[in-house]
Tab-separated table of N, CA and C in Angstrom:
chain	number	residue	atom	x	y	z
A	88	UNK	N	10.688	-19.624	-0.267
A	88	UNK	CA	10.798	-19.073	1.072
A	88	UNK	C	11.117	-20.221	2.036
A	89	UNK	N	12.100	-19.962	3.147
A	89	UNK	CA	12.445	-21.049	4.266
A	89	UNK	C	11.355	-20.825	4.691
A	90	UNK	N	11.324	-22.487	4.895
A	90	UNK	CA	9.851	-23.106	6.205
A	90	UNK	C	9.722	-21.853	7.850
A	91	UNK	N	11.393	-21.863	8.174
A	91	UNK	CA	10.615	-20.640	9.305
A	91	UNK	C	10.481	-19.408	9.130
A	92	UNK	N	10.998	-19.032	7.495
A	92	UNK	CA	10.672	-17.693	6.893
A	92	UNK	C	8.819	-17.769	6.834
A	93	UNK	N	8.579	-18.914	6.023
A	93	UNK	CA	7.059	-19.114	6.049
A	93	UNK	C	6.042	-18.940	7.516
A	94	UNK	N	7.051	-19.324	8.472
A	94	UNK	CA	6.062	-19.374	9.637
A	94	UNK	C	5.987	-17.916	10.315
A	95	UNK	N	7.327	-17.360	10.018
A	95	UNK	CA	6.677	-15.898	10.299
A	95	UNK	C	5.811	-15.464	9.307
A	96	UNK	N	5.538	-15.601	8.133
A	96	UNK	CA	5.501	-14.924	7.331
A	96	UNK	C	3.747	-14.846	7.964
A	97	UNK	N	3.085	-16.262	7.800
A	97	UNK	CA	2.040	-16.862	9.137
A	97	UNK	C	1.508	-15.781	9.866
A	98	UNK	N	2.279	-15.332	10.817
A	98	UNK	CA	2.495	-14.875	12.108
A	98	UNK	C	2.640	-13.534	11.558
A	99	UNK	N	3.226	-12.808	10.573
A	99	UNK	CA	2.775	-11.751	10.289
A	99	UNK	C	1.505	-11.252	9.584
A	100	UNK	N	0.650	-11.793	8.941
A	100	UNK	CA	-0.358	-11.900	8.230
A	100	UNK	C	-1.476	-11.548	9.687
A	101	UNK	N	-0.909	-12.895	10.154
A	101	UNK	CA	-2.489	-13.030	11.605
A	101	UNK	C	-2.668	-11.608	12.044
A	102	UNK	N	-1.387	-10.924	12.791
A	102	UNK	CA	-0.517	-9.937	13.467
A	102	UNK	C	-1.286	-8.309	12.706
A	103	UNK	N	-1.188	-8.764	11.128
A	103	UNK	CA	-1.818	-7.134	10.710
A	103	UNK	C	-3.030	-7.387	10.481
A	104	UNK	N	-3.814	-8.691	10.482
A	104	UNK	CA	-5.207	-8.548	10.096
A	104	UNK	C	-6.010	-8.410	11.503
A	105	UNK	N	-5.343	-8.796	12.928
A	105	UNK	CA	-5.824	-8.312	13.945
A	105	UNK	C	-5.444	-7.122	13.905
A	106	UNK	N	-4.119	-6.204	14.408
A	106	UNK	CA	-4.013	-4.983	14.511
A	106	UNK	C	-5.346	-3.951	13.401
A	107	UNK	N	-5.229	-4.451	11.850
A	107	UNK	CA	-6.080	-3.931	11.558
A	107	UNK	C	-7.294	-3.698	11.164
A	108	UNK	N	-7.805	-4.665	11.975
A	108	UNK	CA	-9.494	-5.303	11.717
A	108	UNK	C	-9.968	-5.454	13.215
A	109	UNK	N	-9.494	-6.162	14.219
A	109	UNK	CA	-9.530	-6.032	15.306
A	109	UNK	C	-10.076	-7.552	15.422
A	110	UNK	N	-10.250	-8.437	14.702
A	110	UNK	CA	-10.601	-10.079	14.804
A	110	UNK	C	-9.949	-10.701	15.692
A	111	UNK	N	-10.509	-11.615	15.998
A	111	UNK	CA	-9.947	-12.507	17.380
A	111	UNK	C	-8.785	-12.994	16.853
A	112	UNK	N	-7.486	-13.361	17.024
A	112	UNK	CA	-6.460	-13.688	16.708
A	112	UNK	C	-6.272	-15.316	16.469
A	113	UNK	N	-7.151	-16.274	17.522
A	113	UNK	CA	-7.294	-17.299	17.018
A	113	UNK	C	-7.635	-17.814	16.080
A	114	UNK	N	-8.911	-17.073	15.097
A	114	UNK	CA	-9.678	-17.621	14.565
A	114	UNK	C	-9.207	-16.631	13.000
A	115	UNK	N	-8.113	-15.754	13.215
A	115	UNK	CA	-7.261	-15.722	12.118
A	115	UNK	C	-6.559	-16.449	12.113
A	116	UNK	N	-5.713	-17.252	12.867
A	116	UNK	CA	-4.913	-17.870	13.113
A	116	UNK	C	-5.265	-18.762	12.199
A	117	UNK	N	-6.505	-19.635	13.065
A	117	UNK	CA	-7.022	-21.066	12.323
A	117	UNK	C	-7.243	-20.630	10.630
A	118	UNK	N	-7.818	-19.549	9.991
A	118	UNK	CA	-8.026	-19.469	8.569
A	118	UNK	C	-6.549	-19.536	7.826
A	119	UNK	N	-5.972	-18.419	8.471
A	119	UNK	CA	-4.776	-18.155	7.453
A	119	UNK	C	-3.514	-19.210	7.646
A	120	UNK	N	-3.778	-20.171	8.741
A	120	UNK	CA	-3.338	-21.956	8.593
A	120	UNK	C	-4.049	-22.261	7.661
A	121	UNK	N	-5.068	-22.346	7.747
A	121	UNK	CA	-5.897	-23.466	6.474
A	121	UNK	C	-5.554	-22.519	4.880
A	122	UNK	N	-5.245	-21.458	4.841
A	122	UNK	CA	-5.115	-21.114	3.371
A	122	UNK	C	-3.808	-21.728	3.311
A	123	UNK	N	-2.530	-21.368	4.261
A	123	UNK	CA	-0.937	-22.004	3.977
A	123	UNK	C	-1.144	-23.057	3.118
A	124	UNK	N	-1.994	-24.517	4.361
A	124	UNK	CA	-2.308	-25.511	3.966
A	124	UNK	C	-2.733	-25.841	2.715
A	125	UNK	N	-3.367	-24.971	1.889
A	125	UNK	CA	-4.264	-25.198	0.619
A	125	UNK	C	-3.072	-24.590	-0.303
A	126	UNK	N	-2.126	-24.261	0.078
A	126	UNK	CA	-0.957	-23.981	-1.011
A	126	UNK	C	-0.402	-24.818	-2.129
A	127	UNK	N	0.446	-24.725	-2.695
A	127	UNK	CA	1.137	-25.920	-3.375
A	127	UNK	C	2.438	-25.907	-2.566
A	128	UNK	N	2.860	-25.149	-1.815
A	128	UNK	CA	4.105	-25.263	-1.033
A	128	UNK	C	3.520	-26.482	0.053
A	129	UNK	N	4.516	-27.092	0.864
A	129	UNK	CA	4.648	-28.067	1.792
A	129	UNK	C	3.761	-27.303	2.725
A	130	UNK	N	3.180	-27.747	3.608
A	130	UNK	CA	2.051	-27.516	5.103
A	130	UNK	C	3.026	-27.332	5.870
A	131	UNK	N	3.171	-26.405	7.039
A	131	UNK	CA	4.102	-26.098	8.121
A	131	UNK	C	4.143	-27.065	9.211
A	132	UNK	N	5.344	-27.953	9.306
A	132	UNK	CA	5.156	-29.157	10.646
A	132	UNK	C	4.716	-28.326	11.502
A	133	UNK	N	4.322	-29.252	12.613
A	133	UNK	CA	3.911	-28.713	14.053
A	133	UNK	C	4.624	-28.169	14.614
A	134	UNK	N	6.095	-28.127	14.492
A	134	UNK	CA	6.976	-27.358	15.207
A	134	UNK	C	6.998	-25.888	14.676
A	135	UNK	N	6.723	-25.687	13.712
A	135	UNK	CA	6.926	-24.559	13.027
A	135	UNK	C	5.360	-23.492	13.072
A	136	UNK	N	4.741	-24.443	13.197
A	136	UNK	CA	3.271	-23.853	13.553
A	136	UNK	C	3.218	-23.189	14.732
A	137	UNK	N	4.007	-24.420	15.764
A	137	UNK	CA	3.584	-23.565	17.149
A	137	UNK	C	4.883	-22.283	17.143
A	138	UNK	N	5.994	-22.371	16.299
A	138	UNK	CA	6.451	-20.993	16.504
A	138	UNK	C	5.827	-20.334	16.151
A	139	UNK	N	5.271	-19.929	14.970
A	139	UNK	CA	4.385	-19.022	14.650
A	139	UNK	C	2.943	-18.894	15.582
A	140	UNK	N	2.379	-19.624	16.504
A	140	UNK	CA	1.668	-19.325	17.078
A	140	UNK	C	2.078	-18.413	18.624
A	141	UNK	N	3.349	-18.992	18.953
A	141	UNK	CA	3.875	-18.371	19.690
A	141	UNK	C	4.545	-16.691	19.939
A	142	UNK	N	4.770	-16.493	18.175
A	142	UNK	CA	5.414	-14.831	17.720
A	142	UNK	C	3.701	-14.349	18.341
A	143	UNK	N	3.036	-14.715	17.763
A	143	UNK	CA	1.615	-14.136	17.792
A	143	UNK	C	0.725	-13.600	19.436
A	144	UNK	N	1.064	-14.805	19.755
A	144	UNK	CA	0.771	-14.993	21.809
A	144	UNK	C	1.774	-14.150	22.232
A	145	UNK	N	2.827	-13.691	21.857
A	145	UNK	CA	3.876	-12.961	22.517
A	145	UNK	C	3.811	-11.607	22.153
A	146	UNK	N	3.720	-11.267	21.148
A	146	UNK	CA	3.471	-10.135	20.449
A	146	UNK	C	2.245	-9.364	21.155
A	147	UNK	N	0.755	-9.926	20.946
A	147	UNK	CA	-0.897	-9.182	20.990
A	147	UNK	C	-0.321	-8.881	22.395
A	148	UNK	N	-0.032	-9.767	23.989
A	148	UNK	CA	-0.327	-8.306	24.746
A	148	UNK	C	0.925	-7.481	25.065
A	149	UNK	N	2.463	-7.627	24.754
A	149	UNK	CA	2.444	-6.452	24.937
A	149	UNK	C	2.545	-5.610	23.586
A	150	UNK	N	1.725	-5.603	22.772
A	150	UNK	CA	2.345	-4.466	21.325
A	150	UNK	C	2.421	-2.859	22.201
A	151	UNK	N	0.949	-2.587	22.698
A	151	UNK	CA	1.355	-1.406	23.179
A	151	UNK	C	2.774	-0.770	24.027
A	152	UNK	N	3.395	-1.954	25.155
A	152	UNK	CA	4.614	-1.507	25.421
A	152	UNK	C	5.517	-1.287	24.437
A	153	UNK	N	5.572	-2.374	23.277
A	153	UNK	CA	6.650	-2.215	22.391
A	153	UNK	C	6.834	-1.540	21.475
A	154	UNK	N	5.349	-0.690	21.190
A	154	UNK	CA	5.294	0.585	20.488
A	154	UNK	C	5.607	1.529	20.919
A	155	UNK	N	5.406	1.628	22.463
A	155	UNK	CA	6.057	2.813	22.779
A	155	UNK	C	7.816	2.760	23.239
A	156	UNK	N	8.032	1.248	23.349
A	156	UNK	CA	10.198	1.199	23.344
A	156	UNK	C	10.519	1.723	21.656
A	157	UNK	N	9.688	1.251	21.316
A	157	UNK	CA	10.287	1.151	19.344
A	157	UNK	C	10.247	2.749	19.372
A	158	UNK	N	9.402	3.855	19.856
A	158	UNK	CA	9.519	5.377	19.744
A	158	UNK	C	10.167	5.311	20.276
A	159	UNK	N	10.581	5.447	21.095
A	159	UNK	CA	11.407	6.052	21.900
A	159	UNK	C	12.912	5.645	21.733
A	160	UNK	N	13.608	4.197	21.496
A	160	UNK	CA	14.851	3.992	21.164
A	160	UNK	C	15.140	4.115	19.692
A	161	UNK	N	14.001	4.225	19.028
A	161	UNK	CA	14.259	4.928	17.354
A	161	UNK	C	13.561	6.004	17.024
A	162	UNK	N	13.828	6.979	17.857
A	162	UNK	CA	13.165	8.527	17.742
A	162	UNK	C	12.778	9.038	16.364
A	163	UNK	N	14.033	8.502	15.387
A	163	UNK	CA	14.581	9.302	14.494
A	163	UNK	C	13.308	9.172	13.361
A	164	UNK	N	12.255	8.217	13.667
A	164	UNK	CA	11.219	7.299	13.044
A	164	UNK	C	10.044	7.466	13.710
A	165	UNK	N	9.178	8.257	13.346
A	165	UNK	CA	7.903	8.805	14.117
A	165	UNK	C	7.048	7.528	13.931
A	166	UNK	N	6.868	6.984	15.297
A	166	UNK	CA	6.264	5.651	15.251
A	166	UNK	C	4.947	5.845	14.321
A	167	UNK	N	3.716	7.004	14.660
A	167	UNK	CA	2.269	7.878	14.112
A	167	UNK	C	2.681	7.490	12.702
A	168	UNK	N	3.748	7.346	12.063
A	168	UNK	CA	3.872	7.717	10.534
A	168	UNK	C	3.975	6.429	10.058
A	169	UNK	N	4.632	5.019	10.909
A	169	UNK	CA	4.567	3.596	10.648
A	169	UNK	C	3.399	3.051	9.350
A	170	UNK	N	4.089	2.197	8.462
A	170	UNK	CA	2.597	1.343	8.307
A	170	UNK	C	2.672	0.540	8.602
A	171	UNK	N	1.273	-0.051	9.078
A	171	UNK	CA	0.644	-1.172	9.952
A	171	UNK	C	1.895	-2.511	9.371
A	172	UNK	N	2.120	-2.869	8.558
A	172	UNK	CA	2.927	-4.364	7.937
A	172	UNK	C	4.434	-3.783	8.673
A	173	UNK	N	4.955	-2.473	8.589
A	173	UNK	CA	6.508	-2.347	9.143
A	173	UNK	C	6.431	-2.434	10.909
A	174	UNK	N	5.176	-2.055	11.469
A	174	UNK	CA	5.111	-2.019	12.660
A	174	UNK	C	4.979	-3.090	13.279
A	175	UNK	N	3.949	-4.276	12.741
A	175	UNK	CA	4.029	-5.486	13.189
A	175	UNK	C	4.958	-6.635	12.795
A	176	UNK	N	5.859	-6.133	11.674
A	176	UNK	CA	7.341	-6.659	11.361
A	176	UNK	C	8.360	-5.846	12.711
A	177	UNK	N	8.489	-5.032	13.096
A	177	UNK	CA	9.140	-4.275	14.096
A	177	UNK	C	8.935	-5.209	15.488
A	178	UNK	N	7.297	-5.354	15.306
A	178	UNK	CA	7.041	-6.114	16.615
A	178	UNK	C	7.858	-7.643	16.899
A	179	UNK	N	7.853	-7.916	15.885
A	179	UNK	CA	8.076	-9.542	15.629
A	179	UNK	C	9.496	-9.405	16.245
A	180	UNK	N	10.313	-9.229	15.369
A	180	UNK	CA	11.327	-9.216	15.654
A	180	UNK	C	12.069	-8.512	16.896
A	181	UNK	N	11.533	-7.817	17.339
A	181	UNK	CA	11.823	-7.390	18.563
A	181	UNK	C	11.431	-8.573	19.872
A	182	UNK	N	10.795	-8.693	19.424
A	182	UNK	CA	9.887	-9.951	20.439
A	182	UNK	C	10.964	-10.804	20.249
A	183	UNK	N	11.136	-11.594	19.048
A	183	UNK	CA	11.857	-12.826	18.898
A	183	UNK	C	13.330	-12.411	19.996
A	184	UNK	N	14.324	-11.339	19.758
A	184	UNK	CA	15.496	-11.086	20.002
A	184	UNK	C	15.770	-10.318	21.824
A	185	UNK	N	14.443	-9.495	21.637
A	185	UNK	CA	14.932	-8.790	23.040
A	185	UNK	C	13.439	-9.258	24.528
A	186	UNK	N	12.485	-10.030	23.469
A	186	UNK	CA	11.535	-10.884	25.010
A	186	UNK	C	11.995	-11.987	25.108
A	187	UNK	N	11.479	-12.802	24.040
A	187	UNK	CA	11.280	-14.668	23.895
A	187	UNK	C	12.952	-15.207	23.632
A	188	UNK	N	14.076	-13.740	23.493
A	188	UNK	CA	15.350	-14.530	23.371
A	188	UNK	C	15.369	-15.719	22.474
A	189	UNK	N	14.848	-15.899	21.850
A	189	UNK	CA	14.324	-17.027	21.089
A	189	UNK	C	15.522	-17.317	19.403
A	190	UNK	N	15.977	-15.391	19.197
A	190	UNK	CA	16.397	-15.809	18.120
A	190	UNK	C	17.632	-15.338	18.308
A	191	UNK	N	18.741	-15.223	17.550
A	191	UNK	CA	19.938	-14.522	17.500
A	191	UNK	C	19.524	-12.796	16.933
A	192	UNK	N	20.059	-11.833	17.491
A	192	UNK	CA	19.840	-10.848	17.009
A	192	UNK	C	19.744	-10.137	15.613
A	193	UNK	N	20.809	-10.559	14.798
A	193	UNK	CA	21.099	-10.668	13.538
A	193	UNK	C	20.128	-11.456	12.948
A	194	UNK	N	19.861	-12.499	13.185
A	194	UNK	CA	19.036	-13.367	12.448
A	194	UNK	C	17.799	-13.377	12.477
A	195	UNK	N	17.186	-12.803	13.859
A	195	UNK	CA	15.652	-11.725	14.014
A	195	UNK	C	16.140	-10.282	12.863
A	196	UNK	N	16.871	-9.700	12.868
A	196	UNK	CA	16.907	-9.129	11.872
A	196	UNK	C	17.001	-8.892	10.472
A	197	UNK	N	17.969	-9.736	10.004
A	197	UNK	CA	17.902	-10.507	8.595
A	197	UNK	C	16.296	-10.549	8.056
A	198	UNK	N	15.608	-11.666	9.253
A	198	UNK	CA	13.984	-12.078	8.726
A	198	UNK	C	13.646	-11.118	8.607
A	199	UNK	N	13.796	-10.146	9.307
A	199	UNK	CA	12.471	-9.311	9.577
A	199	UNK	C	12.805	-8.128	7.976
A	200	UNK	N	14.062	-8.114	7.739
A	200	UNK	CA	14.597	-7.531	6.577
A	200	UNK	C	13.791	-8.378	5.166
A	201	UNK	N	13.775	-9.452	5.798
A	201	UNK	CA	13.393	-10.489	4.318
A	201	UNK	C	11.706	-10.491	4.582
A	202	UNK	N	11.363	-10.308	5.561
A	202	UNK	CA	9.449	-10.199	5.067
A	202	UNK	C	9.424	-8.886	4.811
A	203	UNK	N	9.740	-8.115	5.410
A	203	UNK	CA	9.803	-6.522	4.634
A	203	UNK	C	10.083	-6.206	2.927
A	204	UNK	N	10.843	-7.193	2.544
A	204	UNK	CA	10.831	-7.103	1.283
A	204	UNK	C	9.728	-8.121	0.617
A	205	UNK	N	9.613	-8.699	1.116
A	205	UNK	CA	7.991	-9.328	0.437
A	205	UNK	C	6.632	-8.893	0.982
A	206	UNK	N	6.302	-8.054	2.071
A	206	UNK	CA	4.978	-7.582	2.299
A	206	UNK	C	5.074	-5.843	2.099
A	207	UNK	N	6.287	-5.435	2.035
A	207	UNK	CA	6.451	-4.129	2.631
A	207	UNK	C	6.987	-3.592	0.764
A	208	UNK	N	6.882	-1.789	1.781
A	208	UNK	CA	6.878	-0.995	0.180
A	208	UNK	C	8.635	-1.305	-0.085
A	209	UNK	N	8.927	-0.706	-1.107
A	209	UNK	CA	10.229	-0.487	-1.789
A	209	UNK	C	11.413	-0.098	-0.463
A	210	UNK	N	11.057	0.702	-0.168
A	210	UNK	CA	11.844	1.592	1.142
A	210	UNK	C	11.685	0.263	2.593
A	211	UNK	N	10.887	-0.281	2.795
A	211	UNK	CA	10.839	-1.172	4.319
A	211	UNK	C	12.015	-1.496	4.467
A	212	UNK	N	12.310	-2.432	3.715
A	212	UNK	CA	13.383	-2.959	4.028
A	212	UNK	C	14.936	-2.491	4.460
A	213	UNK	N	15.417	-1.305	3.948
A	213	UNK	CA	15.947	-0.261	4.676
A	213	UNK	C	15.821	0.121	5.846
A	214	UNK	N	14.399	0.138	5.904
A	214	UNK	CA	14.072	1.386	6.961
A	214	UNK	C	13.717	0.432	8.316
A	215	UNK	N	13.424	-0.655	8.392
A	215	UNK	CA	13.197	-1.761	9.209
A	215	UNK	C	14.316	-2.180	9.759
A	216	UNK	N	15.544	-2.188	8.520
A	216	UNK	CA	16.425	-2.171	9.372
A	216	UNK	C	17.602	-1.422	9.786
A	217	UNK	N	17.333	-0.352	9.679
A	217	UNK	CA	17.739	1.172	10.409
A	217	UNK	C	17.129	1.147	11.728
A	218	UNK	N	15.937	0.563	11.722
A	218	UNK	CA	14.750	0.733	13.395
A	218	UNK	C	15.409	-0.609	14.107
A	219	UNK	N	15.450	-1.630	13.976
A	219	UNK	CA	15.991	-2.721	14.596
A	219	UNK	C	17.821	-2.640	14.892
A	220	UNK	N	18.480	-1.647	14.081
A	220	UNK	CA	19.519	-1.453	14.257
A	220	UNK	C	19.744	-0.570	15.684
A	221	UNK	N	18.693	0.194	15.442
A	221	UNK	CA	18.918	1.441	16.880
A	221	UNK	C	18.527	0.604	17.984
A	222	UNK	N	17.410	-0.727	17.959
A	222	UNK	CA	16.873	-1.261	19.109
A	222	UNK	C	17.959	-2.112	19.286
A	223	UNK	N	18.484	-2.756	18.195
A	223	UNK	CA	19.800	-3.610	18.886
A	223	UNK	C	20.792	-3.244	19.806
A	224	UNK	N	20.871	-1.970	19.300
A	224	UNK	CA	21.909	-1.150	20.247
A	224	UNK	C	21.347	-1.094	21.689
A	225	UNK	N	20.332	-1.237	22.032
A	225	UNK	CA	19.514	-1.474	23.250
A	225	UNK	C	19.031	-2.343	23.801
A	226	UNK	N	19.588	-3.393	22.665
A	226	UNK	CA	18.898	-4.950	23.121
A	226	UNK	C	18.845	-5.186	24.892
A	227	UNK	N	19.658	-4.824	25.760
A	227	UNK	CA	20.124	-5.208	26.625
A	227	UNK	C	18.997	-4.441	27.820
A	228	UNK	N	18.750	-3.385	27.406
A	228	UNK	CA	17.593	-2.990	28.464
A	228	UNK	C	16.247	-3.366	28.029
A	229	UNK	N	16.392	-3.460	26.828
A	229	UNK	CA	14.974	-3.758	26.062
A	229	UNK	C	14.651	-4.652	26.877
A	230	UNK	N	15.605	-6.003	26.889
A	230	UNK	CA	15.094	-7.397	27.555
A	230	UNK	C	14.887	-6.890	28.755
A	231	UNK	N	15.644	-6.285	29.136
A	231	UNK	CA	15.034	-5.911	31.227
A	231	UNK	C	13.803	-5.745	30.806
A	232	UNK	N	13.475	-4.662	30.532
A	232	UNK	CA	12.154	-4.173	30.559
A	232	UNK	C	11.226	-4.915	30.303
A	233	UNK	N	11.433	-6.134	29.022
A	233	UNK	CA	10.325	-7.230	29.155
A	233	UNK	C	10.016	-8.079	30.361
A	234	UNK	N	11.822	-8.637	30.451
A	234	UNK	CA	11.398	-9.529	31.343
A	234	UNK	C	11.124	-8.863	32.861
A	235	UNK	N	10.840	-8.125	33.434
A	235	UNK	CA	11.241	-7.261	35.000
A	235	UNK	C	9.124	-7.959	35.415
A	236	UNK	N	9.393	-8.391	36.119
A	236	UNK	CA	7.886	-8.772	36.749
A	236	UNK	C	7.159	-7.473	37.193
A	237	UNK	N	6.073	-7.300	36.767
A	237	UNK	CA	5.175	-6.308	37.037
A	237	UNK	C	3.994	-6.802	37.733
């Protein structure tokens, strides 16, 4: 796996064990660093850490807005029916491409295609990116809507 495939990968782990446990996000953070670390793969430089700490800080407050853009610009996909690993893969990548501008659109998508096939069922990976396909098509208000000061 690429080093910033790994750091989402990070950042998705933290992402569903808060959504589905409700644990402080830091202090998943700090464990599921120290397991990376105890890998036989290479330790994530600091640069790559703080991206992944950053998907994470960007993501927790707004998920609720972005659960309800992800219904609504991919209707066709009853958000209620999501599982928790495709939804906080949905999040990620949405974040990366249409808040934090951070990634190329395609290439927030690609990833988010490639952890879907390593955390997600048989079907994610399809279907993840069928949902990021309809939000791309919207990329452009999506970002208003993040960035617009409230």
């Amino acid at each position: 796996m690429k080093l910033r495939t790994r750091a989402r990968a990070l950042a998705l782990q933290v992402l569903y064990e808060v959504d589905m446990t409700g644990h402080l996000p830091g202090e998943v953070f700090t464990q599921r660093l120290q397991d990376y670390q105890d890998e036989n793969e290479p330790a994530l430089s600091p640069e790559l850490t703080e991206f992944a700490r950053q998907i994470i800080a960007g993501v927790i407050p707004i998920a609720e807005k972005m659960d309800t853009l992800i219904a609504e610009y991919a209707p066709e996909w009853p958000f209620d029916q999501l599982a928790a690993i495709d939804r906080n893969i949905l999040r990620m990548a949405c974040w990366e491409f249409a808040v934090a501008c951070v990634t190329p659109t395609k290439v927030a998508i690609n990833e988010a295609v490639e952890l879907a096939k390593t955390f997600g069922s048989d079907n994610a990976p399809r279907f993840i990116n069928g949902v990021l396909g309809s939000l791309a098509d919207h990329e452009e208000a999506l970002t208003r809507i993040f960035t617009q000061k409230t």
